[in-house]
PDB file of N, CA and C and ligand atoms in Angstrom:
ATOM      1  N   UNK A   1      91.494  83.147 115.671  1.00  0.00           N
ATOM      2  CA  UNK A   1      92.117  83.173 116.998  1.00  0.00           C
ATOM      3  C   UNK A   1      93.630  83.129 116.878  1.00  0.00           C
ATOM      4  N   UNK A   2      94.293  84.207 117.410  1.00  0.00           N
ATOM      5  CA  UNK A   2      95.675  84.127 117.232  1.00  0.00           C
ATOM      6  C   UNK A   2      96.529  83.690 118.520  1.00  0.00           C
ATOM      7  N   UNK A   3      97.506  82.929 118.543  1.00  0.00           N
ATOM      8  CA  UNK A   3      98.195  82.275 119.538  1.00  0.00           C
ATOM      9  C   UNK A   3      99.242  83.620 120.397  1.00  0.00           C
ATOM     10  N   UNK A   4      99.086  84.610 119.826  1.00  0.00           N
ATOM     11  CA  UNK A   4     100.005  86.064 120.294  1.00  0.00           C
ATOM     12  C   UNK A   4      99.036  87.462 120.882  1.00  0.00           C
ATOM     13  N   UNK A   5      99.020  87.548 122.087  1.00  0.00           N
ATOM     14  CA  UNK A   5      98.572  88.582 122.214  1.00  0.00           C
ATOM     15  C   UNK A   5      99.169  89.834 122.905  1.00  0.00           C
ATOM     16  N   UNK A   6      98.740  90.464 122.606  1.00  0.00           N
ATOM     17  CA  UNK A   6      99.231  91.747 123.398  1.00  0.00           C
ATOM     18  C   UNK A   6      99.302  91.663 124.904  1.00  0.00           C
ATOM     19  N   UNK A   7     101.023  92.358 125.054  1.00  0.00           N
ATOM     20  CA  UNK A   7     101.136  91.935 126.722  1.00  0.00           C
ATOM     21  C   UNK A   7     102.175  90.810 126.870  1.00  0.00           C
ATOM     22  N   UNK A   8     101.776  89.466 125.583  1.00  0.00           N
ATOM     23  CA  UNK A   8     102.419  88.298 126.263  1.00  0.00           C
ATOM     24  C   UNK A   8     104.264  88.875 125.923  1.00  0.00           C
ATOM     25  N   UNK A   9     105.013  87.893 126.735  1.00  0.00           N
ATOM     26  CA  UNK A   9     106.409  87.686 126.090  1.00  0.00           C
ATOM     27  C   UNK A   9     106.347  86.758 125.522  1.00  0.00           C
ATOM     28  N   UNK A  10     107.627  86.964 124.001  1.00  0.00           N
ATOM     29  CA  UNK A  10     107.347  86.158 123.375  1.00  0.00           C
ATOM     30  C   UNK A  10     108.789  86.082 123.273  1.00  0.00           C
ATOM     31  N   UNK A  11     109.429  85.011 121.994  1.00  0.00           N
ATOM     32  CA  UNK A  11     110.438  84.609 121.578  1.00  0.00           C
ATOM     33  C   UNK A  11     110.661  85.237 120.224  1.00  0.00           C
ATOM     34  N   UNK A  12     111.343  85.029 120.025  1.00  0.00           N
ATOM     35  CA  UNK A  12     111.413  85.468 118.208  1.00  0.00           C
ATOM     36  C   UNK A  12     112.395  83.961 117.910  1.00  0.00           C
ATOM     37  N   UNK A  13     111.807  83.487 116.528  1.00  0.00           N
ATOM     38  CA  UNK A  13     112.349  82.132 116.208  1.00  0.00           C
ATOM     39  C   UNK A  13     113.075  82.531 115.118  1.00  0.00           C
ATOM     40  N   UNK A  14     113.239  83.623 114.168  1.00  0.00           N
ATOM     41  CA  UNK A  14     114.111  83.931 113.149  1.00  0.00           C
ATOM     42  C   UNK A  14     114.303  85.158 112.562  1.00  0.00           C
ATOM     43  N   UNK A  15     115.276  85.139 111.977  1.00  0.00           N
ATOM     44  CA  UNK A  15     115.839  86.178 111.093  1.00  0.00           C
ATOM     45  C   UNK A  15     116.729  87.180 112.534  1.00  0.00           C
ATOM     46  N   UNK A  16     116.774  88.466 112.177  1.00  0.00           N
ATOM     47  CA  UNK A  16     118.315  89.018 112.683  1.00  0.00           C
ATOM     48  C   UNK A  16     117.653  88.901 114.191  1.00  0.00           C
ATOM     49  N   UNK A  17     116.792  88.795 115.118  1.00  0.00           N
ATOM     50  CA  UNK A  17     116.760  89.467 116.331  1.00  0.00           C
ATOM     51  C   UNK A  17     116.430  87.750 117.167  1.00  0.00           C
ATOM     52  N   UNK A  18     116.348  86.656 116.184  1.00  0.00           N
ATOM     53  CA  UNK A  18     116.531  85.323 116.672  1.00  0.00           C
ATOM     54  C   UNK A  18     116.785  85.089 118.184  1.00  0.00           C
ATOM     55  N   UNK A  19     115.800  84.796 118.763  1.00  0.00           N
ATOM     56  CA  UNK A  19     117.022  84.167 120.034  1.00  0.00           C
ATOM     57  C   UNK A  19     116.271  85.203 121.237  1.00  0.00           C
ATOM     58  N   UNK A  20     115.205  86.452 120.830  1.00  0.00           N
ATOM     59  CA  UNK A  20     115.648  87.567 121.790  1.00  0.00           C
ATOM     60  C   UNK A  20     113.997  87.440 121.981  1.00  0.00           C
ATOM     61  N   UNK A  21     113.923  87.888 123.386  1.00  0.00           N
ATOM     62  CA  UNK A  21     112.486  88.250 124.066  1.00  0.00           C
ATOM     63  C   UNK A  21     112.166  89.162 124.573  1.00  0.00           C
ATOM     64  N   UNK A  22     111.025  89.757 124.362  1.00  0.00           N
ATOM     65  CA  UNK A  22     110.337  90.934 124.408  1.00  0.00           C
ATOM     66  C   UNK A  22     108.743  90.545 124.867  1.00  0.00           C
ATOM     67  N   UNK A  23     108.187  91.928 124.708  1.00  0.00           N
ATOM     68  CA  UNK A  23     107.027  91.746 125.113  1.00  0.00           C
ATOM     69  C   UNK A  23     106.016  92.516 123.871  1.00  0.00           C
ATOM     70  N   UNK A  24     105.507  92.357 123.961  1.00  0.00           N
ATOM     71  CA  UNK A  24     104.422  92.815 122.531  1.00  0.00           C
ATOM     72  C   UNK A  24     103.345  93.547 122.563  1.00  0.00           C
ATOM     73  N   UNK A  25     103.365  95.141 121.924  1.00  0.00           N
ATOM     74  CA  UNK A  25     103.064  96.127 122.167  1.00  0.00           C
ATOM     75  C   UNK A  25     101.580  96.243 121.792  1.00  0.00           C
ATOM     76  N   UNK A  26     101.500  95.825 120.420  1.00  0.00           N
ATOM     77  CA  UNK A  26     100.187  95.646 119.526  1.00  0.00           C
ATOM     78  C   UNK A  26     100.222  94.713 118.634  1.00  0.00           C
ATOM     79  N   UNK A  27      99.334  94.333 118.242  1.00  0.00           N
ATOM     80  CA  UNK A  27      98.833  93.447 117.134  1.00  0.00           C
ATOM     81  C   UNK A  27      97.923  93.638 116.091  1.00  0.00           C
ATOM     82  N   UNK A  28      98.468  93.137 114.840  1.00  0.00           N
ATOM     83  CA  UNK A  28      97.420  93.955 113.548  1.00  0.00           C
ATOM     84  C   UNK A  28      97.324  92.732 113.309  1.00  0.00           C
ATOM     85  N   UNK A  29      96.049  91.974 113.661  1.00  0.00           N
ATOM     86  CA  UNK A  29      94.902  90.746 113.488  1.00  0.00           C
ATOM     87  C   UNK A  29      94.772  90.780 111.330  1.00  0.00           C
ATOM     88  N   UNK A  30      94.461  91.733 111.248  1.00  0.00           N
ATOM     89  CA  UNK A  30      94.308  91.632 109.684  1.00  0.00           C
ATOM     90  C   UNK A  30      95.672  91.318 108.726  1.00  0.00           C
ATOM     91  N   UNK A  31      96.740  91.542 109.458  1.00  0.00           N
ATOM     92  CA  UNK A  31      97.809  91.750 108.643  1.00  0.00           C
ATOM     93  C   UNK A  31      98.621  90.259 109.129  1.00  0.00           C
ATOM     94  N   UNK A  32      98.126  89.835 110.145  1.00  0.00           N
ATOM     95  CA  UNK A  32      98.618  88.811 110.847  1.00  0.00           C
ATOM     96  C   UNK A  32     100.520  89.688 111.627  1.00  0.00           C
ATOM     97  N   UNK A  33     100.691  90.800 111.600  1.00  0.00           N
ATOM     98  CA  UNK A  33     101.330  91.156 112.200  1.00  0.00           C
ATOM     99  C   UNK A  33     101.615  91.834 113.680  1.00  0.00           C
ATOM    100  N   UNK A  34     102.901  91.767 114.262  1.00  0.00           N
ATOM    101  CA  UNK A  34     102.806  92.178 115.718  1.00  0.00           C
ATOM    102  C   UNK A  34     103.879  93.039 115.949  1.00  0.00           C
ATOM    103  N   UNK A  35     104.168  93.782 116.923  1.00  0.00           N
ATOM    104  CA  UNK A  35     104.616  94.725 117.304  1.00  0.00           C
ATOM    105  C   UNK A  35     105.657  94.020 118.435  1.00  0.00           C
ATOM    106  N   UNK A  36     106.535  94.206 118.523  1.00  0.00           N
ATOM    107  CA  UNK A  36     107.385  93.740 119.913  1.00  0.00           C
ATOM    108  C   UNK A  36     108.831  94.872 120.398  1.00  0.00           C
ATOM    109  N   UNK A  37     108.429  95.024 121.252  1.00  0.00           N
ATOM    110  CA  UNK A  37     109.197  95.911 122.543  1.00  0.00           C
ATOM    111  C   UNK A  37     110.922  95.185 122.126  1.00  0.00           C
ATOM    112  N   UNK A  38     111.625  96.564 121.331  1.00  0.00           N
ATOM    113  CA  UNK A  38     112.813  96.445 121.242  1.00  0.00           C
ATOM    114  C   UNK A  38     113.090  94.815 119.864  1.00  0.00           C
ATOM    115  N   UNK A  39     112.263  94.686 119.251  1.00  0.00           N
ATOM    116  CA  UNK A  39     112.310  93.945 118.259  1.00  0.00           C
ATOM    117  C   UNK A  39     112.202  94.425 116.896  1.00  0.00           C
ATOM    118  N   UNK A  40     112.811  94.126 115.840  1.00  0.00           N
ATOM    119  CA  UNK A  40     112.818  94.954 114.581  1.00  0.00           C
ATOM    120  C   UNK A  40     112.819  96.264 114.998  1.00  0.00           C
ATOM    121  N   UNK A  41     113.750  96.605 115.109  1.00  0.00           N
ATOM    122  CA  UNK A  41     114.028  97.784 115.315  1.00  0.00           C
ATOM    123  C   UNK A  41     114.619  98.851 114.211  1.00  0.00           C
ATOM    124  N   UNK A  42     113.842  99.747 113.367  1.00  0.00           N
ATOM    125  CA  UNK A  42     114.425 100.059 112.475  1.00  0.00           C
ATOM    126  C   UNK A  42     114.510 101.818 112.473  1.00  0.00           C
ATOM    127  N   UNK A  43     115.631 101.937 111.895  1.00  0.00           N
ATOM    128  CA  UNK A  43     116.134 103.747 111.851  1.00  0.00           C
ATOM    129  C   UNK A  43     115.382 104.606 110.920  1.00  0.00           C
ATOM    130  N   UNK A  44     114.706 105.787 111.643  1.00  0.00           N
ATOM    131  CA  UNK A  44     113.411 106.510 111.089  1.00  0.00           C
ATOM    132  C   UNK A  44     114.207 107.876 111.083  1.00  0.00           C
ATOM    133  N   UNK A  45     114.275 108.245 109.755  1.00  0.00           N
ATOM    134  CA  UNK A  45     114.861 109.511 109.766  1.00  0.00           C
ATOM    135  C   UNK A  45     113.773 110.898 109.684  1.00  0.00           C
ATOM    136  N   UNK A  46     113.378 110.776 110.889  1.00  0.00           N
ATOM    137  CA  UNK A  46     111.846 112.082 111.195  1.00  0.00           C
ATOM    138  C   UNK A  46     112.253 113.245 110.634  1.00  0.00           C
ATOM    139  N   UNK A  47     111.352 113.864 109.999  1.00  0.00           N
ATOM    140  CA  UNK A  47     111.456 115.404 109.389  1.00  0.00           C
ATOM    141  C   UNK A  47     110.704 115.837 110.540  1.00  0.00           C
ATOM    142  N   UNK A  48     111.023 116.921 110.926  1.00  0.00           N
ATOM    143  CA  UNK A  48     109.969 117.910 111.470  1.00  0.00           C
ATOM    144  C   UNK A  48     108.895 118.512 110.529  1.00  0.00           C
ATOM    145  N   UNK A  49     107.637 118.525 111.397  1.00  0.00           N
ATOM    146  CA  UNK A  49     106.351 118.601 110.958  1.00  0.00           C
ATOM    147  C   UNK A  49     105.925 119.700 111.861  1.00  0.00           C
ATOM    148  N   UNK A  50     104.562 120.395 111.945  1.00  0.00           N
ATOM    149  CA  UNK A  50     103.838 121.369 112.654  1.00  0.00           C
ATOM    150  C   UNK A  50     103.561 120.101 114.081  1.00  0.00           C
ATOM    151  N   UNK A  51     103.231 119.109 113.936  1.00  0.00           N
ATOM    152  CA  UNK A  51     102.605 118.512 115.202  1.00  0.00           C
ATOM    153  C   UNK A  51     103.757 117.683 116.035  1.00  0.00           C
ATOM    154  N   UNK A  52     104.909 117.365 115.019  1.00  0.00           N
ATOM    155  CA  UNK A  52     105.994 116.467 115.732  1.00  0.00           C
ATOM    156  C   UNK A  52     106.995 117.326 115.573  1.00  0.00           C
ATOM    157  N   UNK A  53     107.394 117.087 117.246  1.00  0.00           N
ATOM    158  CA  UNK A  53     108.150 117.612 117.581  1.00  0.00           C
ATOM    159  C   UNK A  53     110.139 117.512 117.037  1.00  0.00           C
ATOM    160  N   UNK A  54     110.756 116.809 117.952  1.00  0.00           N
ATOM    161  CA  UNK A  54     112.584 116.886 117.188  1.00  0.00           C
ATOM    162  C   UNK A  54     112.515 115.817 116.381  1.00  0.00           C
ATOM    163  N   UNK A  55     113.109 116.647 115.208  1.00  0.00           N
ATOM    164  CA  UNK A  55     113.245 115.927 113.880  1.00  0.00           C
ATOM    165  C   UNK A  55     114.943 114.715 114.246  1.00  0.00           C
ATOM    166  N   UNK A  56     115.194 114.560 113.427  1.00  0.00           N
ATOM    167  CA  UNK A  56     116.355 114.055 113.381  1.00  0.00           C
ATOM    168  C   UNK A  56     116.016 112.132 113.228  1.00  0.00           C
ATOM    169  N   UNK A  57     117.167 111.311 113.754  1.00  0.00           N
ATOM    170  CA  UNK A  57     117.267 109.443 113.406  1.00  0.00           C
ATOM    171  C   UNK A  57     116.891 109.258 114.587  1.00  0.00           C
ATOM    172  N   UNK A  58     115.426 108.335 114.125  1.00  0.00           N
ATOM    173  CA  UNK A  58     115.152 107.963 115.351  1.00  0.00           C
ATOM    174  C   UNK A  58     115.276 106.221 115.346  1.00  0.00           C
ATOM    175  N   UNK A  59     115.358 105.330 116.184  1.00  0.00           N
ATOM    176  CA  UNK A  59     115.361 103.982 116.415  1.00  0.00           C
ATOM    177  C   UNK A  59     113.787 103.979 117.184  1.00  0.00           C
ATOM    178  N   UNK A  60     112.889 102.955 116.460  1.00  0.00           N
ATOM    179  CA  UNK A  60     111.739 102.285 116.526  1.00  0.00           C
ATOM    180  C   UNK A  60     111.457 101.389 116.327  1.00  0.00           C
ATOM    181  N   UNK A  61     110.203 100.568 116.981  1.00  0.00           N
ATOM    182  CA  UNK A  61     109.999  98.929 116.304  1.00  0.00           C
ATOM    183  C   UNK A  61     109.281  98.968 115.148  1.00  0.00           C
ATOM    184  N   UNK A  62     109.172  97.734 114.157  1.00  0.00           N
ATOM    185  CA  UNK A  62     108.523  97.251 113.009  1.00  0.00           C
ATOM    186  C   UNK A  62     107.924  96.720 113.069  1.00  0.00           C
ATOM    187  N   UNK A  63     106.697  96.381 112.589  1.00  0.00           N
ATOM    188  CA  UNK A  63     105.514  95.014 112.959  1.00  0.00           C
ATOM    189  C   UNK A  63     106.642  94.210 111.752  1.00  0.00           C
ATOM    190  N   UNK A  64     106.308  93.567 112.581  1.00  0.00           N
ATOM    191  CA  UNK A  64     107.067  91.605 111.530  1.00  0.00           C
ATOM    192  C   UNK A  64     106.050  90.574 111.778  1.00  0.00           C
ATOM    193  N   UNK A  65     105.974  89.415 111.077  1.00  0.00           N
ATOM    194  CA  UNK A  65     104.956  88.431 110.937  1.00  0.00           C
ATOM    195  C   UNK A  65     104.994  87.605 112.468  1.00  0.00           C
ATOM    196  N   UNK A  66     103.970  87.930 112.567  1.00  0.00           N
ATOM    197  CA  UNK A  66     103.461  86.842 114.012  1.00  0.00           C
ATOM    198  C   UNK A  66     104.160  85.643 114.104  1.00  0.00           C
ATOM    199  N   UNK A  67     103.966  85.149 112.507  1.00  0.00           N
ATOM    200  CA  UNK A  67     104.772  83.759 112.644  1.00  0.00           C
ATOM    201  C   UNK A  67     106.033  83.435 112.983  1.00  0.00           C
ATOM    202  N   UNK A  68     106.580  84.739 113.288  1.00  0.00           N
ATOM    203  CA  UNK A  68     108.147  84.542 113.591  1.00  0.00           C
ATOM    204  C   UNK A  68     108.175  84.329 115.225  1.00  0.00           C
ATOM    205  N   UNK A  69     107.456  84.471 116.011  1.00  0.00           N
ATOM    206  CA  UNK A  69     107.382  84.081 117.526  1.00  0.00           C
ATOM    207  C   UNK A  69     106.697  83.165 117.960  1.00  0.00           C
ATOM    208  N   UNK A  70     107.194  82.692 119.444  1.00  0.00           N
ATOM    209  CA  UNK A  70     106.150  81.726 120.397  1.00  0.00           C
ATOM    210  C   UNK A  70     105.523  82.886 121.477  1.00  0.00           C
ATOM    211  N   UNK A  71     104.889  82.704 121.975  1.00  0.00           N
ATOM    212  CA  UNK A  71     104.780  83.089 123.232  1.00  0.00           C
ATOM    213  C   UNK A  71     105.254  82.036 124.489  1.00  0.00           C
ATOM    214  N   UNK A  72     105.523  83.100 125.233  1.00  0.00           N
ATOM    215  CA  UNK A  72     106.085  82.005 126.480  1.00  0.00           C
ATOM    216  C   UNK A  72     105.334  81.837 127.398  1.00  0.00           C
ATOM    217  N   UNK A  73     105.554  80.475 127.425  1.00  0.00           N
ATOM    218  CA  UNK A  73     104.517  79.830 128.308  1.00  0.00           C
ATOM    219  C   UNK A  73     104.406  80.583 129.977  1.00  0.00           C
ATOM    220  N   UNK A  74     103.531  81.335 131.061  1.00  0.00           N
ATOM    221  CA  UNK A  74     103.849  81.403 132.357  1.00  0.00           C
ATOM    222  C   UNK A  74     103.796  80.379 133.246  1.00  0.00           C
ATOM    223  N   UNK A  75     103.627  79.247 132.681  1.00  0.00           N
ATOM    224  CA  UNK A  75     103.865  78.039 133.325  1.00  0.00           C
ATOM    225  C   UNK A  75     105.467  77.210 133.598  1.00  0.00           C
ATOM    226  N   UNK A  76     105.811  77.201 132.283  1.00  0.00           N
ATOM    227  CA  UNK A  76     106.922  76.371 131.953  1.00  0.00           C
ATOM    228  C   UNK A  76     108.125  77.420 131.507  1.00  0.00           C
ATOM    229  N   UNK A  77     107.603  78.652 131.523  1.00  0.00           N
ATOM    230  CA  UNK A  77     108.752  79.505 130.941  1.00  0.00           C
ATOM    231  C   UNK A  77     109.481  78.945 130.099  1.00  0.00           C
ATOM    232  N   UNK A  78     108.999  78.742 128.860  1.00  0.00           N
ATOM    233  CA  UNK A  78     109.400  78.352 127.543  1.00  0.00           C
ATOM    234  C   UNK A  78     109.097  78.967 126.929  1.00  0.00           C
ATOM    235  N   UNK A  79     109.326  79.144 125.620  1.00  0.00           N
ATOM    236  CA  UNK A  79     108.111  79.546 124.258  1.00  0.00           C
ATOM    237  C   UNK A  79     107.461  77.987 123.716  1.00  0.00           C
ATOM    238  N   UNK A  80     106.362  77.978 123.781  1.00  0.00           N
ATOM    239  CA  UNK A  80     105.292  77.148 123.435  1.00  0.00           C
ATOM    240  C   UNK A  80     104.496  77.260 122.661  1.00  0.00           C
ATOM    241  N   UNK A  81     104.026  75.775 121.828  1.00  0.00           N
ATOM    242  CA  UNK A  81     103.221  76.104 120.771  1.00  0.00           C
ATOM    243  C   UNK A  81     102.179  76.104 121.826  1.00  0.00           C
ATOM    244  N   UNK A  82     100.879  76.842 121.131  1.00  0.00           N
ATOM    245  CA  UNK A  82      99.245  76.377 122.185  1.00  0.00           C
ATOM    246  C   UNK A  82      98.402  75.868 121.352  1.00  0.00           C
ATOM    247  N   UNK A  83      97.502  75.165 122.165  1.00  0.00           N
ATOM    248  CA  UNK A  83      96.508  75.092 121.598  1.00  0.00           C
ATOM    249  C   UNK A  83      95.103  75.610 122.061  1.00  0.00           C
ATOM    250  N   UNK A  84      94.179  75.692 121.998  1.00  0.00           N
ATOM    251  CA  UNK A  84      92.895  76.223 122.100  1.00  0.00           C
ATOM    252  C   UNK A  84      91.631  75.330 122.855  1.00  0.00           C
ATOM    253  N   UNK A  85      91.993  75.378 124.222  1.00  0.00           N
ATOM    254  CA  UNK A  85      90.752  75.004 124.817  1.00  0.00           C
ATOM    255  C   UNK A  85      89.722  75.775 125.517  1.00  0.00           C
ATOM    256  N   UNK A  86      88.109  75.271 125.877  1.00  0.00           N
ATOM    257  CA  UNK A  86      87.277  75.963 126.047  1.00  0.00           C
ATOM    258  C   UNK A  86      86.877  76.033 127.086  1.00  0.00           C
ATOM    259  N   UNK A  87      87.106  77.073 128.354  1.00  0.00           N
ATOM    260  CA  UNK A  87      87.321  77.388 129.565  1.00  0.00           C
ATOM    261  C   UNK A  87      86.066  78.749 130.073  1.00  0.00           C
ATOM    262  N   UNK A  88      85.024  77.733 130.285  1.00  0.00           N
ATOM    263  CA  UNK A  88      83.827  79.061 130.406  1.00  0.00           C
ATOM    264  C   UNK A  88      83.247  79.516 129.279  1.00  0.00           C
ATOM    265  N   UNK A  89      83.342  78.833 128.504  1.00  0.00           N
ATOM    266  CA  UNK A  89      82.856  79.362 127.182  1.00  0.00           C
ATOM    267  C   UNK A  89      84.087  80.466 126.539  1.00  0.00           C
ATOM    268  N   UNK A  90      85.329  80.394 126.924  1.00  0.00           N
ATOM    269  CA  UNK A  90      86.162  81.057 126.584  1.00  0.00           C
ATOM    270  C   UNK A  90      87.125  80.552 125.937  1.00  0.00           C
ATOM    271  N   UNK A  91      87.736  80.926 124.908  1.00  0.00           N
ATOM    272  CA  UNK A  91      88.859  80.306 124.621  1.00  0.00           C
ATOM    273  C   UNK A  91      89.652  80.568 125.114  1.00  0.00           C
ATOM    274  N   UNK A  92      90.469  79.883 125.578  1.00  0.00           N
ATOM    275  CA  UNK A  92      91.756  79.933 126.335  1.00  0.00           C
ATOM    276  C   UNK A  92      93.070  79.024 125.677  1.00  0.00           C
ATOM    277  N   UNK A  93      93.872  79.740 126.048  1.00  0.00           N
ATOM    278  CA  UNK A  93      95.689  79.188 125.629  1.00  0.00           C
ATOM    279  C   UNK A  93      95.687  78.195 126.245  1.00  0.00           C
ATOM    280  N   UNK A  94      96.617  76.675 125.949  1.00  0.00           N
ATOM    281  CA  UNK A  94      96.435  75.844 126.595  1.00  0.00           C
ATOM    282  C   UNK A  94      98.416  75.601 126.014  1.00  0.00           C
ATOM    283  N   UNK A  95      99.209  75.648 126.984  1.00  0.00           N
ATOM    284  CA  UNK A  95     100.291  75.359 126.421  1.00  0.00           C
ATOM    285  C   UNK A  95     100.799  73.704 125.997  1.00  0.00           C
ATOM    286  N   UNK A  96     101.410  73.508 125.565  1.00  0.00           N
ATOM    287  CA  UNK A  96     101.709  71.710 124.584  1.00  0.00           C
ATOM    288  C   UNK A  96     102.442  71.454 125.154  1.00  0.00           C
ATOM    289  N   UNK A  97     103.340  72.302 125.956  1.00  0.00           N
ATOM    290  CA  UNK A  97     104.561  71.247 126.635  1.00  0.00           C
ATOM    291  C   UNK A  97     104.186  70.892 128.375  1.00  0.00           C
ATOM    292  N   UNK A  98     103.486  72.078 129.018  1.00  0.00           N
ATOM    293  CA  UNK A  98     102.995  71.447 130.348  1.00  0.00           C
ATOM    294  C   UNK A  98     101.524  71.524 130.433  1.00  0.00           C
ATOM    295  N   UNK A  99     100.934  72.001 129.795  1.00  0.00           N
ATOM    296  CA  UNK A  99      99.430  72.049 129.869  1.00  0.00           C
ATOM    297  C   UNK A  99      98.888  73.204 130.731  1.00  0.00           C
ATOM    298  N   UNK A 100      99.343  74.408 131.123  1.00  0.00           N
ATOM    299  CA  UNK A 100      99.114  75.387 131.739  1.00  0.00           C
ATOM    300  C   UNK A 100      98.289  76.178 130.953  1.00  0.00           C
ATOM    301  N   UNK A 101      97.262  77.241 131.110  1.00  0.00           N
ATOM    302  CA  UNK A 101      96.178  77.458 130.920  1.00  0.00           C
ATOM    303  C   UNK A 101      96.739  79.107 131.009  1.00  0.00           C
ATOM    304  N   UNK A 102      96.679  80.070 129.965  1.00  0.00           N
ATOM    305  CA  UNK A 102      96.696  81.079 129.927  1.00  0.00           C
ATOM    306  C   UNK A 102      95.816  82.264 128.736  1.00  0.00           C
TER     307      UNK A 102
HETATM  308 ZN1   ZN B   1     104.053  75.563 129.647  1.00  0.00          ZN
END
């Protein structure tokens, strides 16, 4: 069960993009990595191919380790650690600093 899902906003807690929030595009569960909207953003120098279209430098995101974010709480509008309670037989987000349920 991962504390990040797709959709949420999150925080980023380190390295160059520190400090900045986004929202999170996809998640690779196996790799423990995530995708975030305007985060790691790195310069892709595209060749043209038969199926892709204008070649040239493009700016895109990077999956980076999950562990580098919180998600933010919609309760407390923080980034929060969670924890995992069982809501219908569901697991559900349970945030640590106000106890809001997401
Ligand atoms: Zn909260």
């Amino acid at each position: 069960m991962k504390s990040v899902r797709k959709g949420d906003r999150v925080q980023v807690l380190s390295g160059e993009d520190r400090g900045k929030i986004g929202r999170v595009l996809s998640v690779v569960p196996e790799k423990d990595r995530i995708l975030v909207e305007n985060i790691n953003m790195v310069t892709k120098h595209q060749r043209a191919t038969q199926t892709l279209r204008q070649p040239g430098i493009v700016k895109r995101e990077a999956t980076f380790p999950a562990s580098k974010v919180l998600p933010i709480c919609p309760g407390c509008d923080t980034p929060s650690r969670v924890r995992f309670v069982d809501v219908d037989g569901k697991k559900t987000r349970k945030c640590s600093r106000c106890g809001e349920t997401f």
